[in-house]
C-alpha cells in the first residue's frame, strides 16, 4: 500500500470537518464548512440534505488544497456524523423531505406513549436503550401518524453519515452502531423483529437498509463523487460508527485494560463506560441511556444529556444581548476569554442549575421531553459569575447523575469535547465525580476514531486495540486529581440536585400544558 494518509469526515451538528491523518495517527490537515439547520415553529429541527452533502464534498475538496499531494497519498476516507434523526429517501435515492435532526422535538407524544406502554420492556430488553424524542424510531412513528404522504414516498430511512456514504459510494446502508440501538439487539448486532413489532413499525421495516460494519467492509468512491470531492475514483470509503462512538475511540474510552469512563462535553453531554462484552451491560430499572457496539466484542454504555455546552452558549448569549442593548458589541468567543478565572473565583454552590435547556427536554438519566432548565436557590447575594459557575456545576452534577445510573463510577474519567479545554470545568467535574480526569491531546477525536476504524479495515493494524496503542495512548495527558475540599462540598450538594430534579418534574408537564393553552388562546400555533 503506497499511500500514507487516511481522511476522517465528521459531519457534526454545526460543522462538517475533513481531517487528514498519517498512518500512525498524526493530524496533518483540516478543512471545514459550517453545517446549517432550520428550527421550525412546531419544535422541528431540519437540515437540507443535498446541501449537507455538497458541504461535505466541499470540505474534502478544500482538504486537498491543504495537504500536499493528497489525491496520490490517500489510503481511504472514513465517515462519521451526528446521530439519531431521520433522513428519508425515495427509490431514486432522492430526499422526500429535509432531514430530521436529533434536536427535533416533535415526536414527544410518540416517545411518551411508547415509554409508558407494555412494549417498552421488550424494546429495552433487546436494545438496552431508552426511548426518547430524538431517535429515528420515534420520529418515524410521528411521521407515520402525522405525515403519511411523506412516508408513502419513502423507500429508505438513513442517518446523516449514511446519507453521505450513499452519495460517495452509491450504497444505501446503515452502520452497526445506530442500527443496533435503534431497531436491533445489542447481543446479536442485527435488526430485531420483536423490537420493530413493539414499536408498531413492522409495515415500515422495508425502509431499513442492510447493516454494514465499517471495521470489516468498504465500498469504492464513485466516479461522480470523485469529481465532486477531488479524490481518486475507486478510493475505499468506510462507513464509520456513530460520531459519539468514534469520539470514544479517538478520545480514550476504548481501553480494555483500564476500562475507564469518558465524558464528552460538546453541544450535548455524553457520559460513557467501557463494557468488554455484552455480559457486562448494566441494565437498570430506569429504561434510559444507550448501549452501542464498538468494533469487535466491546460496547459503550452511555447516558446522554440533551444539552451540555449549549447551556453555556445560552448564558453567554444573554450577556451579549444585554451588552448589545447598551451599544457594546462582544461575541461569545470574546466573552469566553478570561471566563475560567472569573468562574473559578465565584462562589461554589451559590445556586443549583438543572441544564435542560433544549426544546427536546432531557434523555439521560431519565427521558422527559418536557424537562426544562432552571436555577434554584438564588438570593440577592448571587452575582452573574456565580450563576455561570452554577451552570458549570449543573453540567457536572448531570454527569454524576448519568454515571450513577450505569453502576459504579469508573476509577478514571477521560474527558473530550470543546469544554475539555476549560480547566475550571475539568476541576469541577473531577470534584463532583471524585475521580481523576484525563484529557487526550487530540482536537478532533471523532474524525480520528473514524480514521482508526478505516486503518483497521485496511489492514494497517491487526485490531482496534493495536491502533489505539499507537494513535491514542501517547496522547493521554496526566490525570488531574480532584480537590478534596470541593469533593466534600459537592458530595453534600449532589443529593439536593437530585431531589430538586424530582420535585420539578411534575411542573414541567403542567407548565408545558399551560403554555400551549396560552399560545392557542393568543392565536399562535401550539
Short mmCIF file of C-alpha atoms in Angstrom, two decimals:
data_model
loop_
_atom_site.label_atom_id
_atom_site.label_comp_id
_atom_site.label_asym_id
_atom_site.label_seq_id
_atom_site.Cartn_x
_atom_site.Cartn_y
_atom_site.Cartn_z
CA UNK A 1 0.00 0.00 0.00
CA UNK A 2 1.76 3.15 -1.24
CA UNK A 3 -0.40 5.83 0.40
CA UNK A 4 0.28 7.36 3.80
CA UNK A 5 -2.87 9.42 4.62
CA UNK A 6 -6.30 8.49 5.99
CA UNK A 7 -9.08 11.07 6.00
CA UNK A 8 -11.83 11.21 8.59
CA UNK A 9 -15.00 13.08 7.59
CA UNK A 10 -17.07 14.17 10.60
CA UNK A 11 -20.47 15.72 9.87
CA UNK A 12 -21.37 17.34 13.17
CA UNK A 13 -24.46 19.36 14.02
CA UNK A 14 -22.85 22.72 13.39
CA UNK A 15 -19.65 21.96 11.43
CA UNK A 16 -18.56 19.41 8.81
CA UNK A 17 -14.85 18.66 9.10
CA UNK A 18 -12.47 16.73 6.87
CA UNK A 19 -9.31 15.79 8.78
CA UNK A 20 -6.17 14.18 7.36
CA UNK A 21 -4.08 11.80 9.49
CA UNK A 22 -0.88 9.93 8.79
CA UNK A 23 -0.89 6.14 9.09
CA UNK A 24 0.35 6.40 12.68
CA UNK A 25 -2.23 8.97 13.76
CA UNK A 26 -0.56 12.35 13.34
CA UNK A 27 -3.05 15.04 12.29
CA UNK A 28 -1.71 16.93 9.26
CA UNK A 29 -4.60 18.86 7.77
CA UNK A 30 -8.09 20.22 8.50
CA UNK A 31 -10.81 21.69 6.31
CA UNK A 32 -14.33 22.59 7.42
CA UNK A 33 -17.64 24.02 6.33
CA UNK A 34 -20.49 25.29 8.52
CA UNK A 35 -23.41 22.90 8.81
CA UNK A 36 -26.71 24.75 8.95
CA UNK A 37 -30.16 23.67 10.08
CA UNK A 38 -33.61 25.22 10.41
CA UNK A 39 -35.62 25.47 13.65
CA UNK A 40 -39.36 25.34 12.93
CA UNK A 41 -42.20 26.88 15.00
CA UNK A 42 -43.63 23.45 15.87
CA UNK A 43 -40.41 22.23 17.50
CA UNK A 44 -39.00 20.68 14.35
CA UNK A 45 -35.30 20.93 13.53
CA UNK A 46 -34.41 20.02 9.96
CA UNK A 47 -31.42 20.06 7.67
CA UNK A 48 -31.30 20.35 3.89
CA UNK A 49 -29.89 17.01 2.80
CA UNK A 50 -28.49 17.96 -0.60
CA UNK A 51 -26.71 20.95 0.87
CA UNK A 52 -25.23 18.76 3.62
CA UNK A 53 -23.59 16.51 1.04
CA UNK A 54 -22.43 19.49 -1.04
CA UNK A 55 -20.79 20.98 2.07
CA UNK A 56 -19.15 17.63 2.89
CA UNK A 57 -17.81 17.31 -0.65
CA UNK A 58 -16.54 20.90 -0.49
CA UNK A 59 -14.72 20.17 2.79
CA UNK A 60 -12.99 17.20 1.15
CA UNK A 61 -12.02 19.36 -1.86
CA UNK A 62 -10.69 22.05 0.46
CA UNK A 63 -8.61 19.47 2.29
CA UNK A 64 -6.93 18.64 -0.99
CA UNK A 65 -5.60 22.19 -1.14
CA UNK A 66 -4.18 21.96 2.38
CA UNK A 67 -2.48 18.56 2.27
CA UNK A 68 0.15 18.39 -0.42
CA UNK A 69 -0.43 15.57 -2.89
CA UNK A 70 -3.50 14.28 -1.02
CA UNK A 71 -5.03 12.65 -4.09
CA UNK A 72 -1.95 10.48 -4.61
CA UNK A 73 -1.30 9.83 -0.91
CA UNK A 74 -4.75 8.98 0.40
CA UNK A 75 -5.42 5.37 1.50
CA UNK A 76 -9.10 5.68 2.48
CA UNK A 77 -11.77 8.08 3.71
CA UNK A 78 -13.98 7.22 6.70
CA UNK A 79 -17.28 8.88 7.60
CA UNK A 80 -18.90 9.60 10.93
CA UNK A 81 -21.53 12.14 11.89
CA UNK A 82 -24.28 13.33 14.18
CA UNK A 83 -26.54 10.59 15.47
CA UNK A 84 -30.27 9.95 15.71
CA UNK A 85 -32.65 11.85 13.44
CA UNK A 86 -34.36 10.51 10.33
CA UNK A 87 -33.41 11.16 6.68
CA UNK A 88 -35.92 9.70 4.21
CA UNK A 89 -35.22 8.96 0.53
CA UNK A 90 -37.28 7.65 -2.37
CA UNK A 91 -36.39 4.74 -4.65
CA UNK A 92 -34.18 7.01 -6.75
CA UNK A 93 -32.20 7.93 -3.63
CA UNK A 94 -33.60 11.47 -3.64
CA UNK A 95 -34.76 13.16 -0.40
CA UNK A 96 -38.51 13.13 0.14
CA UNK A 97 -38.17 15.69 2.93
CA UNK A 98 -35.47 17.63 4.74
CA UNK A 99 -33.56 15.51 7.25
CA UNK A 100 -34.83 15.48 10.82
CA UNK A 101 -32.09 16.08 13.39
CA UNK A 102 -31.59 14.78 16.92
CA UNK A 103 -32.66 18.23 18.14
CA UNK A 104 -36.16 17.78 16.69
CA UNK A 105 -38.83 17.82 19.41
CA UNK A 106 -41.97 16.85 17.50
CA UNK A 107 -42.20 13.18 18.49
CA UNK A 108 -42.94 13.93 22.15
CA UNK A 109 -46.30 12.13 22.23
CA UNK A 110 -44.93 9.07 20.43
CA UNK A 111 -41.94 8.79 22.78
CA UNK A 112 -44.13 9.19 25.87
CA UNK A 113 -46.76 6.75 24.63
CA UNK A 114 -44.21 4.05 23.83
CA UNK A 115 -42.28 4.60 27.06
CA UNK A 116 -45.49 4.23 29.12
CA UNK A 117 -46.72 1.14 27.28
CA UNK A 118 -46.20 -2.56 27.98
CA UNK A 119 -43.94 -2.87 24.93
CA UNK A 120 -41.29 -0.59 26.45
CA UNK A 121 -39.84 -3.53 28.39
CA UNK A 122 -39.45 -5.57 25.20
CA UNK A 123 -37.71 -2.71 23.43
CA UNK A 124 -35.35 -2.07 26.35
CA UNK A 125 -34.58 -5.78 26.84
CA UNK A 126 -33.18 -6.02 23.33
CA UNK A 127 -31.66 -2.57 22.82
CA UNK A 128 -30.78 -1.57 26.42
CA UNK A 129 -31.59 1.90 25.10
CA UNK A 130 -34.34 4.14 26.40
CA UNK A 131 -36.99 5.70 24.20
CA UNK A 132 -36.70 9.40 23.55
CA UNK A 133 -37.88 12.06 21.18
CA UNK A 134 -34.68 12.39 19.13
CA UNK A 135 -34.47 8.84 17.74
CA UNK A 136 -35.37 7.62 14.27
CA UNK A 137 -37.80 5.08 15.73
CA UNK A 138 -39.97 7.69 17.49
CA UNK A 139 -39.62 10.19 14.65
CA UNK A 140 -40.77 7.53 12.16
CA UNK A 141 -43.75 6.84 14.40
CA UNK A 142 -44.61 10.56 14.35
CA UNK A 143 -44.25 10.78 10.57
CA UNK A 144 -46.37 7.67 10.08
CA UNK A 145 -49.11 9.25 12.19
CA UNK A 146 -48.96 12.87 11.02
CA UNK A 147 -47.15 12.84 7.65
CA UNK A 148 -48.28 9.65 5.91
CA UNK A 149 -47.86 11.17 2.46
CA UNK A 150 -44.13 11.67 3.15
CA UNK A 151 -43.69 8.13 4.48
CA UNK A 152 -45.54 6.66 1.49
CA UNK A 153 -42.98 8.19 -0.87
CA UNK A 154 -40.04 6.92 1.18
CA UNK A 155 -38.05 3.82 0.25
CA UNK A 156 -35.05 4.17 2.60
CA UNK A 157 -34.51 5.65 6.08
CA UNK A 158 -30.95 6.77 6.80
CA UNK A 159 -28.98 8.80 9.32
CA UNK A 160 -26.72 11.72 8.41
CA UNK A 161 -23.48 9.76 7.94
CA UNK A 162 -25.32 7.04 5.97
CA UNK A 163 -26.61 9.72 3.60
CA UNK A 164 -23.08 10.97 2.97
CA UNK A 165 -21.87 7.41 2.45
CA UNK A 166 -24.65 6.85 -0.11
CA UNK A 167 -23.56 9.93 -2.06
CA UNK A 168 -19.92 8.85 -2.03
CA UNK A 169 -20.40 5.15 -2.84
CA UNK A 170 -23.92 4.66 -4.18
CA UNK A 171 -24.59 2.18 -1.34
CA UNK A 172 -27.69 2.65 0.83
CA UNK A 173 -26.63 1.01 4.10
CA UNK A 174 -26.62 1.67 7.84
CA UNK A 175 -23.78 1.18 10.29
CA UNK A 176 -23.74 -1.35 13.11
CA UNK A 177 -23.92 1.16 15.94
CA UNK A 178 -27.10 3.07 15.06
CA UNK A 179 -28.90 0.05 13.63
CA UNK A 180 -28.37 -1.88 16.86
CA UNK A 181 -29.55 0.61 19.45
CA UNK A 182 -32.48 1.85 17.37
CA UNK A 183 -34.03 -1.30 15.93
CA UNK A 184 -31.79 -4.18 17.00
CA UNK A 185 -30.38 -6.33 19.78
CA UNK A 186 -27.02 -5.42 21.31
CA UNK A 187 -26.19 -9.11 21.74
CA UNK A 188 -26.58 -10.02 18.06
CA UNK A 189 -25.90 -6.60 16.47
CA UNK A 190 -28.70 -7.24 13.98
CA UNK A 191 -32.20 -5.89 13.45
CA UNK A 192 -34.65 -7.42 15.92
CA UNK A 193 -38.22 -8.18 14.81
CA UNK A 194 -39.65 -8.08 18.36
CA UNK A 195 -38.33 -4.51 18.69
CA UNK A 196 -39.72 -3.41 15.33
CA UNK A 197 -43.08 -5.02 16.14
CA UNK A 198 -43.17 -3.42 19.61
CA UNK A 199 -42.59 -0.02 18.01
CA UNK A 200 -45.57 -0.59 15.72
CA UNK A 201 -43.34 -0.18 12.67
CA UNK A 202 -43.49 -3.64 11.09
CA UNK A 203 -45.10 -2.10 7.96
CA UNK A 204 -42.08 0.21 7.61
CA UNK A 205 -39.36 -2.42 8.08
CA UNK A 206 -38.59 -2.26 4.36
CA UNK A 207 -37.21 1.26 4.94
CA UNK A 208 -34.33 -0.15 6.99
CA UNK A 209 -31.24 -0.70 4.82
CA UNK A 210 -28.67 -3.50 5.19
CA UNK A 211 -26.23 -3.21 8.10
CA UNK A 212 -22.54 -2.73 7.28
CA UNK A 213 -19.65 -2.97 9.74
CA UNK A 214 -17.06 -0.41 8.66
CA UNK A 215 -14.31 -2.24 10.53
CA UNK A 216 -14.75 -5.08 8.03
CA UNK A 217 -16.27 -3.65 4.85
CA UNK A 218 -15.59 -0.74 2.49
CA UNK A 219 -17.03 0.39 -0.85
CA UNK A 220 -15.30 2.30 -3.66
CA UNK A 221 -15.72 6.00 -4.33
CA UNK A 222 -17.89 6.51 -7.42
CA UNK A 223 -16.75 8.42 -10.46
CA UNK A 224 -19.28 11.18 -9.80
CA UNK A 225 -18.21 11.55 -6.18
CA UNK A 226 -14.54 11.56 -7.23
CA UNK A 227 -15.25 14.55 -9.44
CA UNK A 228 -17.16 16.31 -6.64
CA UNK A 229 -14.56 15.70 -3.91
CA UNK A 230 -11.29 15.78 -5.84
CA UNK A 231 -10.42 12.30 -4.53
CA UNK A 232 -9.48 9.33 -6.75
CA UNK A 233 -12.22 7.12 -8.17
CA UNK A 234 -12.27 3.71 -6.52
CA UNK A 235 -10.82 5.01 -3.22
CA UNK A 236 -12.01 2.80 -0.32
CA UNK A 237 -14.77 4.56 1.63
CA UNK A 238 -15.53 3.31 5.14
CA UNK A 239 -18.80 3.86 6.98
CA UNK A 240 -17.63 4.70 10.49
CA UNK A 241 -19.65 4.22 13.61
CA UNK A 242 -21.88 6.88 15.19
CA UNK A 243 -19.98 10.09 15.99
CA UNK A 244 -20.03 9.51 19.73
CA UNK A 245 -18.54 6.03 19.32
CA UNK A 246 -15.82 7.39 17.05
CA UNK A 247 -15.16 10.13 19.60
CA UNK A 248 -14.96 7.44 22.27
CA UNK A 249 -12.34 5.59 20.23
CA UNK A 250 -10.28 8.69 19.47
CA UNK A 251 -10.87 10.17 22.94
CA UNK A 252 -9.58 7.28 25.02
CA UNK A 253 -12.59 5.22 26.14
CA UNK A 254 -11.60 2.17 24.11
CA UNK A 255 -9.12 0.79 26.63
CA UNK A 256 -9.76 -2.82 27.60
CA UNK A 257 -7.10 -2.70 30.33
CA UNK A 258 -8.21 0.42 32.24
CA UNK A 259 -11.93 0.20 31.35
CA UNK A 260 -12.34 3.95 32.01
CA UNK A 261 -15.24 6.31 31.75
CA UNK A 262 -15.45 9.12 29.22
CA UNK A 263 -17.38 12.38 29.41
CA UNK A 264 -17.76 14.22 26.12
CA UNK A 265 -18.94 17.75 26.77
CA UNK A 266 -19.77 19.38 23.48
CA UNK A 267 -23.16 20.71 22.40
CA UNK A 268 -24.55 17.61 24.11
CA UNK A 269 -23.16 15.80 27.14
CA UNK A 270 -22.33 12.12 26.79
CA UNK A 271 -21.13 10.01 29.71
CA UNK A 272 -19.86 6.53 28.90
CA UNK A 273 -18.35 3.45 30.45
CA UNK A 274 -16.31 0.82 28.61
CA UNK A 275 -18.00 -2.59 28.57
CA UNK A 276 -15.81 -5.52 27.43
CA UNK A 277 -18.71 -7.63 26.13
CA UNK A 278 -22.49 -7.96 26.16
CA UNK A 279 -22.46 -9.73 29.54
CA UNK A 280 -21.05 -6.58 31.18
CA UNK A 281 -24.01 -4.35 30.32
CA UNK A 282 -25.79 -2.95 33.40
CA UNK A 283 -29.48 -2.65 32.51
CA UNK A 284 -31.07 -0.74 35.37
CA UNK A 285 -34.68 -0.35 36.45
CA UNK A 286 -34.87 3.04 34.73
CA UNK A 287 -35.08 2.33 30.97
CA UNK A 288 -32.88 5.16 29.77
CA UNK A 289 -29.49 5.65 28.16
CA UNK A 290 -27.89 3.81 25.27
CA UNK A 291 -25.85 0.67 24.74
CA UNK A 292 -23.89 0.91 21.48
CA UNK A 293 -21.37 -1.53 19.99
CA UNK A 294 -17.74 -0.82 19.25
CA UNK A 295 -15.99 -2.85 16.54
CA UNK A 296 -15.28 -6.31 17.93
CA UNK A 297 -16.97 -7.53 21.13
CA UNK A 298 -16.80 -4.39 23.29
CA UNK A 299 -19.63 -1.90 23.79
CA UNK A 300 -20.11 1.53 25.24
CA UNK A 301 -22.84 2.09 27.80
CA UNK A 302 -23.99 5.69 27.68
CA UNK A 303 -26.21 8.16 29.40
CA UNK A 304 -26.62 11.31 27.37
CA UNK A 305 -27.62 14.80 28.41
CA UNK A 306 -29.51 16.52 25.63
CA UNK A 307 -27.50 19.70 26.20
CA UNK A 308 -24.09 20.44 27.70
CA UNK A 309 -22.21 23.47 26.35
CA UNK A 310 -25.48 24.67 24.80
CA UNK A 311 -26.27 25.82 28.36
CA UNK A 312 -23.08 27.88 28.47
CA UNK A 313 -23.83 29.25 25.00
CA UNK A 314 -27.25 30.33 26.27
CA UNK A 315 -25.75 32.16 29.25
CA UNK A 316 -23.18 33.93 27.08
CA UNK A 317 -25.89 34.75 24.56
CA UNK A 318 -27.82 36.57 27.28
CA UNK A 319 -24.70 38.56 28.12
CA UNK A 320 -24.07 39.58 24.51
CA UNK A 321 -27.73 40.58 24.16
CA UNK A 322 -27.56 42.85 27.22
CA UNK A 323 -24.29 44.40 26.09
CA UNK A 324 -25.64 44.94 22.57
CA UNK A 325 -28.64 46.79 24.00
CA UNK A 326 -26.16 49.25 25.50
CA UNK A 327 -24.23 49.56 22.24
CA UNK A 328 -21.37 47.27 23.27
CA UNK A 329 -20.58 44.58 20.73
CA UNK A 330 -18.98 41.37 22.02
CA UNK A 331 -19.00 37.88 20.56
CA UNK A 332 -19.46 34.79 22.70
CA UNK A 333 -15.89 33.78 21.87
CA UNK A 334 -14.65 37.10 23.23
CA UNK A 335 -16.64 36.61 26.42
CA UNK A 336 -15.11 33.16 26.87
CA UNK A 337 -11.64 34.73 27.09
CA UNK A 338 -10.83 35.02 30.76
CA UNK A 339 -14.10 33.37 31.82
CA UNK A 340 -12.29 30.46 33.53
CA UNK A 341 -10.56 32.75 36.02
CA UNK A 342 -13.77 34.55 36.94
CA UNK A 343 -15.79 31.35 37.28
CA UNK A 344 -13.26 29.58 39.49
CA UNK A 345 -13.23 32.65 41.74
CA UNK A 346 -17.05 32.66 42.00
CA UNK A 347 -18.95 31.11 44.94
CA UNK A 348 -19.44 27.33 44.65
CA UNK A 349 -23.00 26.15 45.18
CA UNK A 350 -24.47 29.66 45.04
CA UNK A 351 -27.39 28.18 43.09
CA UNK A 352 -28.46 24.84 41.68
CA UNK A 353 -28.82 24.69 37.91
CA UNK A 354 -30.51 21.86 36.02
CA UNK A 355 -29.16 22.01 32.46
CA UNK A 356 -32.22 21.02 30.43
CA UNK A 357 -32.08 23.98 28.06
CA UNK A 358 -33.20 22.43 24.74
CA UNK A 359 -36.73 22.28 23.37
CA UNK A 360 -36.36 18.48 23.24
CA UNK A 361 -36.09 18.21 27.04
CA UNK A 362 -33.81 15.57 28.56
CA UNK A 363 -32.90 11.97 27.76
CA UNK A 364 -30.43 10.92 30.43
CA UNK A 365 -30.53 9.52 33.02
CA UNK A 366 -34.26 9.99 32.53
CA UNK A 367 -36.32 10.69 29.42
CA UNK A 368 -38.69 13.64 29.62
CA UNK A 369 -39.17 15.80 26.51
CA UNK A 370 -40.86 18.46 28.66
CA UNK A 371 -37.93 18.88 31.07
CA UNK A 372 -36.70 22.46 31.21
CA UNK A 373 -33.70 24.25 32.69
CA UNK A 374 -33.93 26.16 35.95
CA UNK A 375 -31.96 27.94 38.65
CA UNK A 376 -32.92 27.12 42.23
CA UNK A 377 -31.85 28.72 45.49
CA UNK A 378 -30.94 32.20 44.23
CA UNK A 379 -30.83 35.14 46.62
CA UNK A 380 -29.69 38.73 46.22
CA UNK A 381 -26.10 37.89 47.05
CA UNK A 382 -25.74 35.81 43.88
CA UNK A 383 -23.83 37.53 41.08
CA UNK A 384 -23.52 36.89 37.35
CA UNK A 385 -20.37 34.80 37.59
CA UNK A 386 -21.89 32.82 40.47
CA UNK A 387 -24.69 31.89 38.06
CA UNK A 388 -22.19 30.93 35.36
CA UNK A 389 -20.40 28.73 37.89
CA UNK A 390 -23.75 27.17 38.79
CA UNK A 391 -24.16 26.27 35.11
CA UNK A 392 -20.74 24.58 35.12
CA UNK A 393 -21.68 22.74 38.31
CA UNK A 394 -25.01 21.74 36.79
CA UNK A 395 -23.20 20.08 33.88
CA UNK A 396 -21.01 18.17 36.36
CA UNK A 397 -23.99 17.13 38.52
CA UNK A 398 -25.78 15.96 35.38
CA UNK A 399 -22.71 13.84 34.58
CA UNK A 400 -22.75 12.27 38.05
CA UNK A 401 -26.48 11.64 37.69
CA UNK A 402 -25.72 9.76 34.47
CA UNK A 403 -22.83 7.68 35.84
CA UNK A 404 -24.93 6.69 38.86
CA UNK A 405 -27.49 5.13 36.51
CA UNK A 406 -24.85 2.83 34.98
CA UNK A 407 -23.41 1.25 38.13
CA UNK A 408 -20.19 2.18 39.94
CA UNK A 409 -18.39 5.21 38.51
CA UNK A 410 -15.23 4.08 36.68
CA UNK A 411 -11.98 4.64 38.56
CA UNK A 412 -10.76 7.14 35.96
CA UNK A 413 -12.70 9.55 33.76
CA UNK A 414 -11.38 10.76 30.46
CA UNK A 415 -12.76 13.95 29.00
CA UNK A 416 -13.29 15.18 25.46
CA UNK A 417 -15.32 17.79 23.61
CA UNK A 418 -14.95 21.55 23.44
CA UNK A 419 -15.48 22.03 27.19
CA UNK A 420 -12.45 19.84 27.94
CA UNK A 421 -10.34 22.93 27.21
CA UNK A 422 -11.72 24.62 30.32
CA UNK A 423 -9.50 23.96 33.34
CA UNK A 424 -12.29 25.22 35.60
CA UNK A 425 -14.84 22.80 34.20
CA UNK A 426 -12.34 19.91 34.42
CA UNK A 427 -11.69 20.81 38.06
CA UNK A 428 -15.39 20.97 38.90
CA UNK A 429 -16.12 17.69 37.11
CA UNK A 430 -13.26 15.92 38.92
CA UNK A 431 -14.58 17.12 42.29
CA UNK A 432 -18.22 16.27 41.60
CA UNK A 433 -17.32 12.75 40.40
CA UNK A 434 -14.45 12.34 42.91
CA UNK A 435 -12.36 10.82 40.15
CA UNK A 436 -9.18 11.91 38.37
CA UNK A 437 -9.79 13.48 34.96
CA UNK A 438 -7.57 12.84 31.95
CA UNK A 439 -7.79 14.56 28.60
CA UNK A 440 -6.37 13.44 25.29
CA UNK A 441 -4.27 15.87 23.29
CA UNK A 442 -6.29 15.41 20.13
CA UNK A 443 -8.61 18.15 18.96
CA UNK A 444 -10.59 16.03 16.50
CA UNK A 445 -11.32 12.78 18.32
CA UNK A 446 -14.42 11.93 16.25
CA UNK A 447 -12.69 12.13 12.89
CA UNK A 448 -9.70 10.30 14.38
CA UNK A 449 -11.93 7.48 15.60
CA UNK A 450 -13.44 7.07 12.14
CA UNK A 451 -9.96 7.08 10.59
CA UNK A 452 -8.85 4.44 13.10
CA UNK A 453 -11.70 2.17 12.03
CA UNK A 454 -10.54 2.67 8.45
CA UNK A 455 -6.95 1.85 9.45
CA UNK A 456 -8.12 -1.48 10.88
CA UNK A 457 -10.36 -2.20 7.89
CA UNK A 458 -7.48 -1.53 5.52
CA UNK A 459 -5.22 -3.93 7.42
CA UNK A 460 -2.80 -1.33 8.77
CA UNK A 461 -3.41 -2.72 12.27
CA UNK A 462 -4.38 -6.20 13.38
CA UNK A 463 -7.04 -4.88 15.77
CA UNK A 464 -8.54 -1.69 17.12
CA UNK A 465 -6.60 -2.27 20.36
CA UNK A 466 -3.34 -2.18 18.41
CA UNK A 467 -4.39 1.02 16.66
CA UNK A 468 -5.37 2.66 19.96
CA UNK A 469 -1.96 1.81 21.40
CA UNK A 470 -0.27 3.93 18.73
CA UNK A 471 -2.88 6.59 17.99
CA UNK A 472 -4.28 7.37 21.47
CA UNK A 473 -2.14 6.20 24.38
CA UNK A 474 0.80 8.56 23.71
CA UNK A 475 -1.65 11.48 23.71
CA UNK A 476 -3.19 10.78 27.13
CA UNK A 477 -2.37 13.65 29.49
CA UNK A 478 -1.51 13.26 33.16
CA UNK A 479 -4.53 12.77 35.45
CA UNK A 480 -5.89 15.83 37.27
CA UNK A 481 -6.84 14.84 40.82
CA UNK A 482 -10.00 16.17 42.48
CA UNK A 483 -9.78 18.89 45.14
CA UNK A 484 -10.67 17.11 48.44
CA UNK A 485 -12.41 20.19 49.87
CA UNK A 486 -14.64 20.53 46.81
CA UNK A 487 -15.29 16.76 46.80
CA UNK A 488 -16.80 17.03 50.29
CA UNK A 489 -18.77 20.15 49.34
CA UNK A 490 -20.25 18.63 46.18
CA UNK A 491 -20.96 15.28 47.85
CA UNK A 492 -23.28 17.15 50.22
CA UNK A 493 -24.86 19.17 47.39
CA UNK A 494 -25.47 16.41 44.85
CA UNK A 495 -28.43 14.79 46.72
CA UNK A 496 -30.12 18.21 46.74
CA UNK A 497 -29.61 18.38 42.96
CA UNK A 498 -31.40 15.04 42.54
CA UNK A 499 -34.19 15.95 45.00
CA UNK A 500 -34.83 19.20 43.16
CA UNK A 501 -34.88 17.42 39.81
CA UNK A 502 -37.58 15.05 41.06
CA UNK A 503 -39.54 17.88 42.67
CA UNK A 504 -39.55 19.91 39.45
CA UNK A 505 -40.67 17.08 37.17
CA UNK A 506 -44.46 17.48 37.69
CA UNK A 507 -44.14 21.20 36.97
CA UNK A 508 -42.56 20.59 33.57
CA UNK A 509 -45.68 18.81 32.32
CA UNK A 510 -48.19 21.28 33.73
CA UNK A 511 -46.11 24.24 32.54
CA UNK A 512 -45.99 22.82 29.02
CA UNK A 513 -49.78 22.36 29.02
CA UNK A 514 -50.38 25.85 30.36
CA UNK A 515 -48.07 27.43 27.79
CA UNK A 516 -49.77 25.51 24.98
CA UNK A 517 -53.18 26.73 26.15
CA UNK A 518 -51.99 30.33 26.41
CA UNK A 519 -50.41 30.25 22.96
CA UNK A 520 -53.53 28.73 21.48
CA UNK A 521 -55.78 31.34 23.07
CA UNK A 522 -53.45 34.05 21.76
CA UNK A 523 -53.85 32.71 18.25
CA UNK A 524 -50.36 31.20 17.93
CA UNK A 525 -49.60 27.65 16.91
CA UNK A 526 -49.47 25.38 20.00
#
